[in-house]
Amino acid sequence: MPKKCLFIIHVLIICQICPPSFARLKIGVGRADCTGPAAEVTFMGYAKSSQKGCGIHLRQFSRAFIFDDGTKRAAFVSVDTGMMAHSVRKAVLFRLNKMYNSTYTESNLILSGTHTHSAPGGYLMEFMYDLPCLGFVKETFDALVEGITTSIERAHRSMVDGKALLSYGEVLGANINRSPTAYLLNPEEEREQYPHNVDKDLIQLKLLKSDDTLLGAINWFSVHPTSMNFSNCLITSDNVGYASVLLEKSHNKDAPIGQGRFVGAFASTNLGDVSPNVRGPRCIDTDEICSLMSSTCRGEAKYCVAAGPGVDMFDSTRIIAEKLFEEARRLLDSPDGHPISPPINYIHRFVDMPSQNATIQHPNGTTQQVHGCLPAMGYSFAAGTTDGVGEFGFSQGARHGSSQWNTLRDFLFQPTQEDIDCQYPKPILINSGRISTPYEWQPRIVSTQLIQLGDLFLVAVPGEFTTMSGRRLRRTIRDTAINNGVSGAKVVITGLSNIYTSYIATPEEYQMQRYEGASTIFGPYTLTLYRKVYKEMVEAMLTGENVDPGPQPPDLSTQVISLVPPVMLDTSGFLKQFGDCLVQPLPVVKRGMTVFALFISGHPRNNLMHDRTFLTVEKRVEARKWKVVATDADWETKFIWRRDSTLSGGSKVTVEWTVPLNAAPGKYRLRHFGYYKSLFGGTFPYSGTSKSFEVME
Ligand SMILES: *[C@@H]1O[C@H](CO)[C@@H](O)[C@H](O)[C@H]1NC(C)=O
Ligand SMILES: *[C@@H]1O[C@H](CO)[C@@H](O)[C@H](O)[C@H]1NC(C)=O
Ligand SMILES: *[C@@H]1O[C@H](CO)[C@@H](O)[C@H](O)[C@H]1NC(C)=O
Ligand SMILES: *[C@@H]1O[C@H](CO)[C@@H](O)[C@H](O)[C@H]1NC(C)=O
């Protein structure tokens, strides 16, 4: 054979063995509705029993992304919910295992909550976390399990040859540190390495088919979804959720929100001390700056509230969302990015935190043995934050308890001297680790997990790492990965994943006992212990060692208490029917105005209307033909429910629509869909339609 041919064959063989490295990935994306019960269930986040649902502004979605290199598969799911719960992940895996055997396991599936504070709670099972919701709420739990499972199923069925590109952007003016005084306790030479006291990067993993059509994107940006404050009673995915809606809308032309091929997530990361309320904390009555250490005005926390940048909370949500969306879109449109290539790898371990030990090297050369504590919350936990203050007059930065509250605490769960010493300087308010009545209050066994996609490491953490805690953990993992042969390792923290254990502040920040330090439940060295655990995991994963899977967290599902009453019955009233329109929209409206209609309704908990809607805005396109232009998942609509009186069983809904500035002029109408519960059992669908109205320019 001539030399030239041999050469060509040689090249062909090489190309077979090593095609462009990212061409070997298979990728799947999927999205599903996981909206919880839209009325009368307390939201999770601000711990306010009074913040109960009254309708929907934006729906909750679960967004799933699956990666497969032909040998191993890993999945990441971002869910519009307060945080992920062990119970939910277990139930999702149980369902997936029935369909796909052991394709998805605790080891290769990360479920991460976006941390919206405006979605129904009651699904965590640990007693303390479900307490504001009056215990376990099966409807919320089932909605999440079903939505998450469906999103993974859809991603599973959509696997195609694809590629992934990692890129970094920056968003300014969208986040501030809400405990800047605690941040300042971190060593100066460490702080000097960073330009800001919060992370401003927007990290994007862009997913494409091998022919370069876009499949989806995962974006990580460090911010609390607390643009909506605790006066809000409409379900919403908040700033990051609306950023997802905007990104998906811009790529799924004409598809209703929550449908369409492109899936775009804005997932949580180390957002522990990061607020979106960028005007900062102010005394609400005098507009002065609050006291920095305690976040109080004249000694009271309730007057010190952060807000902004908009004129109200909806406007603030929109502004932050648009900033995130614009930067994500810029990165998506750019051809640049770091290609992600195989191998895919993963590791998971359950860790009993109170029994962990570590050795600290002090700069003066001495070493110190440290260990974990049983879970406990400090006094400043009860103070809440400037994004949402607590009750009973607590304030942040409390390093001493009060005898009154200590007496009550000791009656419930007296801390031992060992507990007090271990948590020092945290004054213990809730000694959750010493009480098991009626069942576990806060977890002591956590889930720690890593997914490796080539030189990218996704680190699933069971809580809210503060800015500096996240930076330290990333550095530990990056250094360990580089030492084990992954040059250029990149690390992303995926926040509020798998199990929830409140906050993780640095040992220095812990000393000030602001909200984040007071909510660092395993004591001052929580972060130190996590860094050790994750370092061991990176080493084990990269060297192919087996790790002990660790102790299983307790199964609380048979013990949970549930006090949220079920829907008893709906009544439509004398000579009236469900769906009757009691208040018609104005006959003529201009763009930018808000129209509404009022309908007799059933209880929204009768049917959560997943992948459907409680309302439509419809435009007449020809005689008798109407086209849906908006649903209850759109930003421009609000679905607002209220009971007539607690006894009557009657209720009404308002369907509200703010006419977009680019709406086509013409005839429109508002509709409402729902289910009512009959006295004789069973739920039945109904619908109602308003008169039509004219939209003018
Ligand atoms: C399911 O997985 C187990 C272990 O991985 C294997 O032994 C079994 O054959 C699988 N079952 C099916 C139906 O694929
Ligand atoms: C929430 O925001 C609204 C503005 O949208 C404001 O009027 C209200 O006082 C805020 N409530 C709290 C508790 O911060
Ligand atoms: C930590 O140290 C204590 C006391 O020395 C020991 O009982 C415990 O087993 C250690 N924990 C681990 C995880 O090694
Ligand atoms: C070394 O530094 C640590 C932490 O700052 C301190 O607790 C310890 O007393 C120091 N030891 C000596 C011998 O100076």
Tab-separated table of N, CA, C and O in Angstrom, residues 15 73 111 148 177 216 233 251 256 331 415 441 502 564 571 580 661 676:
chain	number	residue	atom	x	y	z
A	15	CYS	N	-8.432	9.170	14.592
A	15	CYS	CA	-9.665	9.926	14.754
A	15	CYS	C	-10.765	9.074	15.360
A	15	CYS	O	-11.638	9.567	16.044
A	73	ARG	N	-23.105	7.676	33.995
A	73	ARG	CA	-24.152	8.667	33.817
A	73	ARG	C	-24.329	9.436	35.118
A	73	ARG	O	-24.252	8.867	36.199
A	111	LEU	N	-30.091	16.595	43.546
A	111	LEU	CA	-31.282	17.438	43.507
A	111	LEU	C	-30.971	18.696	44.314
A	111	LEU	O	-30.594	18.607	45.480
A	148	ILE	N	-40.452	16.360	39.953
A	148	ILE	CA	-39.023	16.073	39.789
A	148	ILE	C	-38.842	14.779	38.992
A	148	ILE	O	-38.049	14.713	38.046
A	177	ASN	N	-23.853	41.511	50.431
A	177	ASN	CA	-23.675	40.673	51.611
A	177	ASN	C	-24.574	41.209	52.726
A	177	ASN	O	-24.558	42.402	53.018
A	216	GLY	N	-30.028	23.395	26.270
A	216	GLY	CA	-30.336	23.994	27.563
A	216	GLY	C	-29.110	24.628	28.173
A	216	GLY	O	-28.040	24.684	27.555
A	233	CYS	N	-48.153	36.307	49.265
A	233	CYS	CA	-48.826	35.018	49.445
A	233	CYS	C	-49.071	34.306	48.115
A	233	CYS	O	-49.818	33.336	48.057
A	251	HIS	N	-35.882	31.442	24.056
A	251	HIS	CA	-35.428	30.370	23.167
A	251	HIS	C	-36.545	29.439	22.715
A	251	HIS	O	-36.357	28.655	21.805
A	256	PRO	N	-45.916	28.000	25.331
A	256	PRO	CA	-46.350	28.499	26.642
A	256	PRO	C	-45.223	28.331	27.660
A	256	PRO	O	-44.372	27.442	27.499
A	331	LEU	N	-23.867	35.031	27.425
A	331	LEU	CA	-22.981	33.860	27.403
A	331	LEU	C	-23.495	32.802	26.431
A	331	LEU	O	-22.715	32.166	25.719
A	415	PRO	N	-29.576	21.897	77.336
A	415	PRO	CA	-28.262	21.522	76.808
A	415	PRO	C	-27.336	21.066	77.931
A	415	PRO	O	-27.423	21.564	79.052
A	441	TRP	N	-35.628	16.591	64.917
A	441	TRP	CA	-35.883	18.013	64.665
A	441	TRP	C	-35.033	18.555	63.522
A	441	TRP	O	-35.471	19.363	62.733
A	502	SER	N	-29.606	23.861	57.239
A	502	SER	CA	-29.427	25.296	57.479
A	502	SER	C	-28.094	25.815	56.927
A	502	SER	O	-27.755	25.488	55.802
A	564	VAL	N	-52.373	20.107	58.830
A	564	VAL	CA	-53.072	20.952	57.861
A	564	VAL	C	-54.377	20.260	57.483
A	564	VAL	O	-54.366	19.127	57.023
A	571	THR	N	-68.668	25.167	47.998
A	571	THR	CA	-70.046	25.524	47.647
A	571	THR	C	-70.015	26.733	46.721
A	571	THR	O	-69.156	27.598	46.844
A	580	ASP	N	-68.911	30.904	37.492
A	580	ASP	CA	-69.662	32.125	37.175
A	580	ASP	C	-68.753	33.337	37.337
A	580	ASP	O	-68.013	33.437	38.317
A	661	LEU	N	-46.800	45.596	26.887
A	661	LEU	CA	-46.686	46.791	26.038
A	661	LEU	C	-46.637	46.425	24.559
A	661	LEU	O	-46.889	47.273	23.706
A	676	TYR	N	-63.993	21.489	41.790
A	676	TYR	CA	-64.660	21.707	43.076
A	676	TYR	C	-64.871	20.368	43.760
A	676	TYR	O	-64.931	19.316	43.114
